[in-house]
CSV table of C-alpha atoms and ligand atoms in Angstrom, one decimal:
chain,number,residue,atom,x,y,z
K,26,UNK,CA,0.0,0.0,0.0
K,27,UNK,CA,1.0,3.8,0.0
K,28,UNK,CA,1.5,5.6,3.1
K,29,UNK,CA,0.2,8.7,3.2
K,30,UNK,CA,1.9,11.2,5.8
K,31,UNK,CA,-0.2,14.5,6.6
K,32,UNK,CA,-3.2,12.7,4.8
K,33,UNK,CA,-6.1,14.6,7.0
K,34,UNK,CA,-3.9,17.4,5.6
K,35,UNK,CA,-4.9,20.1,2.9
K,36,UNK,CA,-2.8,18.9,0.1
K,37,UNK,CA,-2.6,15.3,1.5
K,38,UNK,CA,-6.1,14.7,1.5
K,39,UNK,CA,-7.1,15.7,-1.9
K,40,UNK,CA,-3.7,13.4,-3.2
K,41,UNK,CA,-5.4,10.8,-1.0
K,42,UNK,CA,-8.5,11.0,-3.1
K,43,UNK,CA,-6.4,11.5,-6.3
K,44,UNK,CA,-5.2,7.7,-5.5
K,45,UNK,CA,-8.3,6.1,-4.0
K,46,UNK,CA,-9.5,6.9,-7.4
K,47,UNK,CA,-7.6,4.8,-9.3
K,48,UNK,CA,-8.5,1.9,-6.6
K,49,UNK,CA,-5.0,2.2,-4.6
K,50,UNK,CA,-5.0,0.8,-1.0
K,51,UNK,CA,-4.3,4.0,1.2
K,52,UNK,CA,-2.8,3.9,4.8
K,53,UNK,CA,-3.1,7.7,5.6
K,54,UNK,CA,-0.7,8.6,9.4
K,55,UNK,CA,-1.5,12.0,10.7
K,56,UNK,CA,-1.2,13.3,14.0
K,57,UNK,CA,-4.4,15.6,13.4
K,58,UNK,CA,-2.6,18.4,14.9
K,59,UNK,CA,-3.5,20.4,12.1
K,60,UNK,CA,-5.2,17.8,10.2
K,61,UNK,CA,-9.2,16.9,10.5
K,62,UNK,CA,-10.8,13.6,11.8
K,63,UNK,CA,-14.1,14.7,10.0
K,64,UNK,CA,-11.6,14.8,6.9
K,65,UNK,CA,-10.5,11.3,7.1
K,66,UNK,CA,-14.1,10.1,7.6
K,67,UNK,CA,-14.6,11.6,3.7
K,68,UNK,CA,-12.2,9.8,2.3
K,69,UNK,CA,-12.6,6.4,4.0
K,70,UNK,CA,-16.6,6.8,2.1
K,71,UNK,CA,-14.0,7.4,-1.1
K,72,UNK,CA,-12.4,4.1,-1.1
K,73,UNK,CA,-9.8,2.1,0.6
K,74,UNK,CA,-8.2,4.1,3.3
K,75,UNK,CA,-6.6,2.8,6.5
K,76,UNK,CA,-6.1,5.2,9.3
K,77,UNK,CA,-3.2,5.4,12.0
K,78,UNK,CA,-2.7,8.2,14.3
K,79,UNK,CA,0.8,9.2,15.1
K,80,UNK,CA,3.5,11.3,14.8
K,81,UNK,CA,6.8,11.5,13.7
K,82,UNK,CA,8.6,13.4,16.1
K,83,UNK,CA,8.0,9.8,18.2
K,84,UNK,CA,10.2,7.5,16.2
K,85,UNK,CA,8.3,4.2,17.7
K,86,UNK,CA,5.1,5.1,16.2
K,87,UNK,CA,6.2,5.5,12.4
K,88,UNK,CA,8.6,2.1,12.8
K,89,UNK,CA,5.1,0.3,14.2
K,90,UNK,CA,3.1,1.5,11.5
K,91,UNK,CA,5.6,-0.4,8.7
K,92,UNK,CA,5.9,-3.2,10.9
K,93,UNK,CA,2.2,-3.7,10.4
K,94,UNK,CA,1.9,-2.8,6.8
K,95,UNK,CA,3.4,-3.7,3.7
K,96,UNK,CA,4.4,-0.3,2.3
K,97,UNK,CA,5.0,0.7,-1.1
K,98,UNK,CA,6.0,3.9,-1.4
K,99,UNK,CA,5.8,7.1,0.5
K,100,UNK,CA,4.2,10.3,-0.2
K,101,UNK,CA,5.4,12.4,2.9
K,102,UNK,CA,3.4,15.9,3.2
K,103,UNK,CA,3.3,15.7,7.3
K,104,UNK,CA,4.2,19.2,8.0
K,105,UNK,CA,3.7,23.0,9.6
K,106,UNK,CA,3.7,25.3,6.7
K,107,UNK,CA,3.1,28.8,8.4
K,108,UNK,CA,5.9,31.1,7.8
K,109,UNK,CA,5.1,33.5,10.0
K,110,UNK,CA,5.2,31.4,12.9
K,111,UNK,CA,8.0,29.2,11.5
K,112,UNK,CA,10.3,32.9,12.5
K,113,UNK,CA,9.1,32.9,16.3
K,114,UNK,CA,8.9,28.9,17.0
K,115,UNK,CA,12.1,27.6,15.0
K,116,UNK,CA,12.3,24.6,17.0
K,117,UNK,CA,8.6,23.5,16.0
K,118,UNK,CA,9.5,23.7,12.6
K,119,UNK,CA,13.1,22.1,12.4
K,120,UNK,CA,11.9,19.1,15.2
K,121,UNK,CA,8.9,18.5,12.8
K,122,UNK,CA,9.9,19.0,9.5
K,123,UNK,CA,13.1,18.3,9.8
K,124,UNK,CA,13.9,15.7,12.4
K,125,UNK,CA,9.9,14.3,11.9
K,126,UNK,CA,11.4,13.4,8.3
K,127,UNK,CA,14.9,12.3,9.8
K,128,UNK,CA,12.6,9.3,11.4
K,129,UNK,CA,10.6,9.1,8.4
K,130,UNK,CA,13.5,8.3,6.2
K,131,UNK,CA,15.5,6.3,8.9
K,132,UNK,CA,12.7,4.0,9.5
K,133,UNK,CA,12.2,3.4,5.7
K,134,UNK,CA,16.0,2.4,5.3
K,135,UNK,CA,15.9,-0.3,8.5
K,136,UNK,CA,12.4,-1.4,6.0
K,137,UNK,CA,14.0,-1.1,3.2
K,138,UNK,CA,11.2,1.2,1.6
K,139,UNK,CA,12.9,2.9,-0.9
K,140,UNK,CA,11.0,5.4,-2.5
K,141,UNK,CA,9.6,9.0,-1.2
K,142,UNK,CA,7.5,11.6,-3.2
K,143,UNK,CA,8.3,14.7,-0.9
K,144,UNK,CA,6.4,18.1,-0.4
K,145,UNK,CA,8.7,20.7,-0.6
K,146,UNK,CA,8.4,24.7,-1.4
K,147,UNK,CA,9.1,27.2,-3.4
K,148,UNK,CA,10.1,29.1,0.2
K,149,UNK,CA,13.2,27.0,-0.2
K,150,UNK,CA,14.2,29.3,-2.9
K,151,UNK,CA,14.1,32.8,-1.0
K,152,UNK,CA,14.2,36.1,-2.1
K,153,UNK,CA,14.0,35.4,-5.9
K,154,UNK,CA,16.9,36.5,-8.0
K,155,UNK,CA,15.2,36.3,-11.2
K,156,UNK,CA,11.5,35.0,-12.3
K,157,UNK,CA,10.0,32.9,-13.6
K,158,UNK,CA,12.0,30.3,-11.1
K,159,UNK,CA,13.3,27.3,-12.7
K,160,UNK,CA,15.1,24.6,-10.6
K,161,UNK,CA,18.6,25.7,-10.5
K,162,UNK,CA,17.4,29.0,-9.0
K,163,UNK,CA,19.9,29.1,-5.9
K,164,UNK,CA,18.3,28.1,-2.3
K,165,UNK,CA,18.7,30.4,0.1
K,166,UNK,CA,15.4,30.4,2.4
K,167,UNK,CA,14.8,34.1,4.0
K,168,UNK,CA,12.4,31.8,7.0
K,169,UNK,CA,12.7,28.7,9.2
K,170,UNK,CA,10.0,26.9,7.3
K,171,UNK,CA,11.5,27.2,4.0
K,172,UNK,CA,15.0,26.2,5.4
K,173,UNK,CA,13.4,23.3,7.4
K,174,UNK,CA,12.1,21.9,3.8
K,175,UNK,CA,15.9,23.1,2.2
K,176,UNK,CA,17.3,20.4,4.5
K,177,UNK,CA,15.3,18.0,4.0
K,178,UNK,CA,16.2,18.1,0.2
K,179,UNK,CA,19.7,17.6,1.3
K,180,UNK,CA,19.6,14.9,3.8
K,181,UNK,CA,17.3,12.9,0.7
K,182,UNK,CA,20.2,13.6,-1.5
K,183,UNK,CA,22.8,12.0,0.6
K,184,UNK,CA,20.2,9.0,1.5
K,185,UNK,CA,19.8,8.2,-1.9
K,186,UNK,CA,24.2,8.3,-2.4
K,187,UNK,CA,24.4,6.1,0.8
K,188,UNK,CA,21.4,4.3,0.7
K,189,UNK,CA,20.1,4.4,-2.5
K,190,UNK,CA,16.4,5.5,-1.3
K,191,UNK,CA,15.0,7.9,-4.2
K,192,UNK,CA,13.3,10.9,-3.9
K,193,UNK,CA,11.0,13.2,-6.0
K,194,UNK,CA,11.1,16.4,-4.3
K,195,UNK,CA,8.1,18.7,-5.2
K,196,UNK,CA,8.5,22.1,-4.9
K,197,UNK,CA,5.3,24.0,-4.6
K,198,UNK,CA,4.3,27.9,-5.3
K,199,UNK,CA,0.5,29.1,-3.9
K,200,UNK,CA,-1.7,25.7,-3.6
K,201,UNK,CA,-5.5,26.8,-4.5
K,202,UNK,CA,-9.1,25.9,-4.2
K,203,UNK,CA,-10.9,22.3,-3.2
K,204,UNK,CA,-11.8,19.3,-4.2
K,205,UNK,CA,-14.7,19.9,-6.8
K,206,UNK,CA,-16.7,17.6,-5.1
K,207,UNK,CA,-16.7,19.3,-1.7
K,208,UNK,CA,-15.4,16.3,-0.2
K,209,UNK,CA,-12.4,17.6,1.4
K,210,UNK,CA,-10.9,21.2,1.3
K,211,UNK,CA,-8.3,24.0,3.1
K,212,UNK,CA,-9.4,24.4,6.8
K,213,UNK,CA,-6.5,25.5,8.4
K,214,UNK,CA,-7.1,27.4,12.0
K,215,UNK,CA,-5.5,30.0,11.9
K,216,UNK,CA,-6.2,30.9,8.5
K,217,UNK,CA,-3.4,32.8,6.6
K,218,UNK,CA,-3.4,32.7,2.9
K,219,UNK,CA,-5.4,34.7,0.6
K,220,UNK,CA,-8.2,33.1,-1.2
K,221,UNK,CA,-9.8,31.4,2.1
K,222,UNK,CA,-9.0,34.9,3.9
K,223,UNK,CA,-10.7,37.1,1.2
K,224,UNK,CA,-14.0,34.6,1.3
K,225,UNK,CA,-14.2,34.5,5.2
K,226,UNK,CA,-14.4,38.0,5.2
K,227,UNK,CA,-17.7,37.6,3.0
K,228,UNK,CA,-19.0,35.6,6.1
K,229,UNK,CA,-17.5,38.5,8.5
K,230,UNK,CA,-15.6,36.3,9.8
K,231,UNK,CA,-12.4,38.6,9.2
K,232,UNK,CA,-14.0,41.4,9.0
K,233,UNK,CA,-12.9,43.6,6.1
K,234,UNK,CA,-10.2,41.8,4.3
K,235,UNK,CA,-6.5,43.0,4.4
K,236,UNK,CA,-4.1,43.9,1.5
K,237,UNK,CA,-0.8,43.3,2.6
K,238,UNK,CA,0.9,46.2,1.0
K,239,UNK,CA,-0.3,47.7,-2.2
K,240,UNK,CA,3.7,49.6,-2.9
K,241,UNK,CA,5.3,46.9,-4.3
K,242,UNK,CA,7.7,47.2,-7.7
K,243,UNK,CA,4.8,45.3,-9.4
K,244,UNK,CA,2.1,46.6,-12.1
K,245,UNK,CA,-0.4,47.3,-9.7
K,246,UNK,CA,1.5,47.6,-6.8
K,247,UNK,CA,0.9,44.4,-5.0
K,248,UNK,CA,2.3,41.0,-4.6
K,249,UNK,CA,2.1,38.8,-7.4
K,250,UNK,CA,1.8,34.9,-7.0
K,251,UNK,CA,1.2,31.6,-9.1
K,252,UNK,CA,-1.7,30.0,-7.9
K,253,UNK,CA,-1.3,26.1,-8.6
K,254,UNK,CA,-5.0,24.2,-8.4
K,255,UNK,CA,-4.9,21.6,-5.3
K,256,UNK,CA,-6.1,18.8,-7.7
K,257,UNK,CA,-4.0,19.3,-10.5
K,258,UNK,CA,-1.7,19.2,-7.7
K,259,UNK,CA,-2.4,16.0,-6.5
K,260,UNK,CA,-2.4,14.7,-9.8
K,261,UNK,CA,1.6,15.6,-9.7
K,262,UNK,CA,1.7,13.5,-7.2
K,263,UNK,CA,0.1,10.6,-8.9
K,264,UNK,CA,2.4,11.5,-11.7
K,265,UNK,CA,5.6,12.0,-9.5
K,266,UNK,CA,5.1,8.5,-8.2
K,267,UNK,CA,4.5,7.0,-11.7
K,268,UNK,CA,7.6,8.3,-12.7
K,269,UNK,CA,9.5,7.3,-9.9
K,270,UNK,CA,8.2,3.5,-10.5
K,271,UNK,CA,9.6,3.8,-14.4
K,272,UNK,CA,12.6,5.6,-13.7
K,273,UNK,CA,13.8,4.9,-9.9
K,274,UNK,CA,16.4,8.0,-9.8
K,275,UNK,CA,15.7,11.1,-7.6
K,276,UNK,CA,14.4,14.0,-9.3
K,277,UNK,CA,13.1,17.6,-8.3
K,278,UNK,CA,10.5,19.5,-10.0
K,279,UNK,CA,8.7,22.7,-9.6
K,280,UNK,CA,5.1,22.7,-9.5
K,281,UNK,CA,3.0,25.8,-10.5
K,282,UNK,CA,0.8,27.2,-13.3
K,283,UNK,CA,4.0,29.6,-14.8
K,284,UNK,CA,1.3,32.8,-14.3
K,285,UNK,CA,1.4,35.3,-12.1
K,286,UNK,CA,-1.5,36.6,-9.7
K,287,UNK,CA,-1.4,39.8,-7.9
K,288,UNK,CA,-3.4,39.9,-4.6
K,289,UNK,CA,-5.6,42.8,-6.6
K,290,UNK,CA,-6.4,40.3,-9.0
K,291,UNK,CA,-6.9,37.2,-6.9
K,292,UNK,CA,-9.7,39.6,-5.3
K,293,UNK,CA,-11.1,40.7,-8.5
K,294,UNK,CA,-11.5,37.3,-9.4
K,295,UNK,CA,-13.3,36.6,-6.1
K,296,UNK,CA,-15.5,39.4,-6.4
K,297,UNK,CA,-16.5,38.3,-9.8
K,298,UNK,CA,-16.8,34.6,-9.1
K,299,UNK,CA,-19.2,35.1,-6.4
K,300,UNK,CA,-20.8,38.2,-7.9
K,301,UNK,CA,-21.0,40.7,-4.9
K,302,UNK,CA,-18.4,43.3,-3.6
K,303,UNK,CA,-16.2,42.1,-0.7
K,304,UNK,CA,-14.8,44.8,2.0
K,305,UNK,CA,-11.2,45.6,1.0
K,306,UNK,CA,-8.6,47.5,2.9
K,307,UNK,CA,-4.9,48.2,2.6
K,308,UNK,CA,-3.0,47.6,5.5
K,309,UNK,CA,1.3,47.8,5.6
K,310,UNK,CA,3.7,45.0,3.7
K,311,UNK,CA,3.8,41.7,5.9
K,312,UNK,CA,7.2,40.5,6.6
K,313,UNK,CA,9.0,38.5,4.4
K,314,UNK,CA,6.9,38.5,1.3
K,315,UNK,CA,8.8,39.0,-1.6
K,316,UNK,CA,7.1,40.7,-4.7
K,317,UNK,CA,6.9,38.4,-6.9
K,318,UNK,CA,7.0,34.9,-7.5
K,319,UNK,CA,6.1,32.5,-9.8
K,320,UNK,CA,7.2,29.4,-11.3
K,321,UNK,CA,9.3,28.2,-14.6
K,322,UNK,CA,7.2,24.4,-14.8
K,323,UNK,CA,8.9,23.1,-17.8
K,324,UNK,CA,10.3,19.9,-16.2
K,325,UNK,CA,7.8,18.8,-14.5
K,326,UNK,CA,5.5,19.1,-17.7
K,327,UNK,CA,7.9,17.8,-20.3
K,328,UNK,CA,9.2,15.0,-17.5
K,329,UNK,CA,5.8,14.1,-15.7
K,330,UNK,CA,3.6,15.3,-18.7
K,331,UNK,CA,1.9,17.6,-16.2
K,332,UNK,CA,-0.7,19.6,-17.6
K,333,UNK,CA,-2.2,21.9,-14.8
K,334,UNK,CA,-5.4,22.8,-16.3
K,335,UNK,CA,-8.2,24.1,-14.0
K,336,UNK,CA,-8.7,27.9,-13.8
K,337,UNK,CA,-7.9,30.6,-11.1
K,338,UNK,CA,-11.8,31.1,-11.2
K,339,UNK,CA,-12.4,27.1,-10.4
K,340,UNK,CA,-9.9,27.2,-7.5
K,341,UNK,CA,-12.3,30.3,-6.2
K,342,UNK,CA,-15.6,28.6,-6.4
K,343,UNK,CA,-14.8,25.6,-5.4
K,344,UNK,CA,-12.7,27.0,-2.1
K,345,UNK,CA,-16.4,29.1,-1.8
K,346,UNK,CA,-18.4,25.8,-1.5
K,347,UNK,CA,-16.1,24.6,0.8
K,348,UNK,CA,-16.1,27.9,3.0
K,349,UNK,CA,-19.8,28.1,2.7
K,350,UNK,CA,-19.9,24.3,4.3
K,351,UNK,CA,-17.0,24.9,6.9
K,352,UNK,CA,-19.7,27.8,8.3
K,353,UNK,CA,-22.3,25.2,8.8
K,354,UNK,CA,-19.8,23.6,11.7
K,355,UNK,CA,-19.9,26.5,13.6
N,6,LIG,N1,-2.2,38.3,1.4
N,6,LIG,C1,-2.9,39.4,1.7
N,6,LIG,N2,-3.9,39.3,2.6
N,6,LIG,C2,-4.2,38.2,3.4
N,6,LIG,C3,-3.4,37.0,3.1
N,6,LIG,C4,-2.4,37.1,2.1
N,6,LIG,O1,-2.7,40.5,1.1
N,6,LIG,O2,-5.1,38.2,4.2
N,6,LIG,C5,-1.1,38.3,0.4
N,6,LIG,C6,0.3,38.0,0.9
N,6,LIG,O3,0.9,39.2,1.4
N,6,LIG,C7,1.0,37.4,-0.3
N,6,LIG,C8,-0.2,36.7,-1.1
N,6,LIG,O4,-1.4,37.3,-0.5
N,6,LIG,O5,1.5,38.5,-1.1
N,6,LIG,C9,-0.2,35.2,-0.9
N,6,LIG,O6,-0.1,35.0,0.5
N,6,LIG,P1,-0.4,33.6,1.1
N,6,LIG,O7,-0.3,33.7,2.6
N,6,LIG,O8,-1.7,33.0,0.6
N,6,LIG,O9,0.7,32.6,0.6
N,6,LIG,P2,2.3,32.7,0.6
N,6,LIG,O10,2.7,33.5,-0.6
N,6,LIG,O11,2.7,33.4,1.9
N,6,LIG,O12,2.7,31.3,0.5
């Protein structure tokens, strides 16, 4: 089977369902620190998904969990992914997603699981020194979280010269919108990225949303991103793993739509997707953003035969259904 780490996750549960349906056995292991029980309930209704609770930081609980199972392959997104925080609690970020991994890998050498598909950033990059980024941009993360991911990529490297386990690393830009079922979608508490943010505020649940600085060296003065779908990036990771199979030799691809979005823009969109006016406000720059990013994809859809395909608009609606069913909880 494939293990699934961070499966109640965002971007883990909708891969989840990406495998489930091509009828793959998934054994999801989450902690459900920031993960969801009531998200592991949808997918088990999807298909074939085993549960186990645990967490990597505790070395015995990932060794039981392949001593029970026969595992495949890995697809590790268990992670915190708030940059932010990652620059007042280092030592979350580097004992998770760093040493959390360290277990991950160690435990699939004494198993002799030899293949990882691995979430990784665009953060790893830093302050970009040209756009659009291509993979041999240099790394040099401006935050914890982005150079908790960066050393992951290295340790991999030297696993796979020492013990030959391969990697795909997967380096993301801006993950978007929900499953277009509504089955699973972003619920993250707090919420900090744009999209949800500018449709909680349509619930007044933020209040008047907040531009993070509007006086950037950008067209329209504000910070411009590459907003990747969350199922065409799941399907990545179907296609990651595929690859992987075929060619068994570590790899590392970028994974984004190669457009640029400026925050004015994303909100546009919103407010035209959902046909209403939303409250906007400019408030100062947030640490740590740089002005622009977006991605140079060419590998991955020349390598992978990616083909990111669903709109900017698409990501919107469907991240509205799932808002509008997240407010029903409360
Ligand atoms: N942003 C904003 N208001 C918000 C949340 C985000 O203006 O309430 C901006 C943020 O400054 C950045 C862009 O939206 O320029 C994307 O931010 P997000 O947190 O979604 O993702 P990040 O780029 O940090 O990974």
């Amino acid at each position: 089977m494939i293990l699934i780490t961070g499966g109640a996750g965002y971007i883990g549960s909708h891969t989840v369902l990406n495998f489930l349906k091509d009828n793959y056995d998934v054994l999801v292991f989450d902690n459900l620190e920031t993960g969801h029980i009531e998200t592991i309930e949808e997918l088990k209704k999807a298909g074939n998904v085993t549960f186990e609770k645990g967490d990597l930081r505790n070395i015995e609980d990932i060794d039981r969990v392949f001593e029970k199972y026969h595992i495949e392959t890995v697809i590790h997104f268990a992670a915190f992914a708030l940059v932010g925080e990652s620059v007042v609690e280092p030592a979350k970020y580097y004992r998770n997603n760093t040493v959390g991994t360290l277990n991950l890998l160690d435990t699939m050498v004494k198993h002799n699981v030899k293949s990882i598909i691995f979430s990784s950033t665009c953060a790893t990059y830093g302050e970009p020194q040209y756009t659009p980024i291509d993979e041999k941009h240099p790394q040099n993360p401006i935050n914890p979280y982005g150079a908790s991911k960066l050393m992951v990529e290295r340790i991999m490297s030297d696993y796979d010269a020492a013990y030959g386990l391969k990697s795909v690393k997967l380096r993301y830009f801006n993950v978007a919108g929900c499953d277009t079922q509504g089955r699973v979608g972003e619920w993250h508490e707090p919420e900090t990225h744009l999209i949800p943010n500018i449709l909680k505020s349509v619930f007044g649940e933020g209040k008047t949303f907040k531009i993070f600085g509007d006086d950037y060296q950008t067209p329209d003065g504000t910070c411009i991103r590459d907003y990747v779908n969350v199922e065409d990036l799941a399907q990545a990771h179907k296609l990651a793993y595929l690859w992987l199979k075929k060619e068994n030799r570590s790899e590392v691809f970028n994974l984004g739509t190669e457009n640029g979005n400026s925050v004015k823009e994303v909100f546009d969109a919103c407010e035209k997707v959902l046909n209403q006016k939303i409250n906007v406000e400019v408030a100062p720059r947030r640490p740590g953003d740089p002005a622009t990013l977006y991605a140079n994809a060419n590998k991955a859809k020349s390598e992978l035969h990616w083909n990111p395909e669903r709109t900017l608009e698409h990501s919107i609606d469907t991240a509205y259904k799932f808002e509008q069913k997240l407010q029903k909880l409360k």
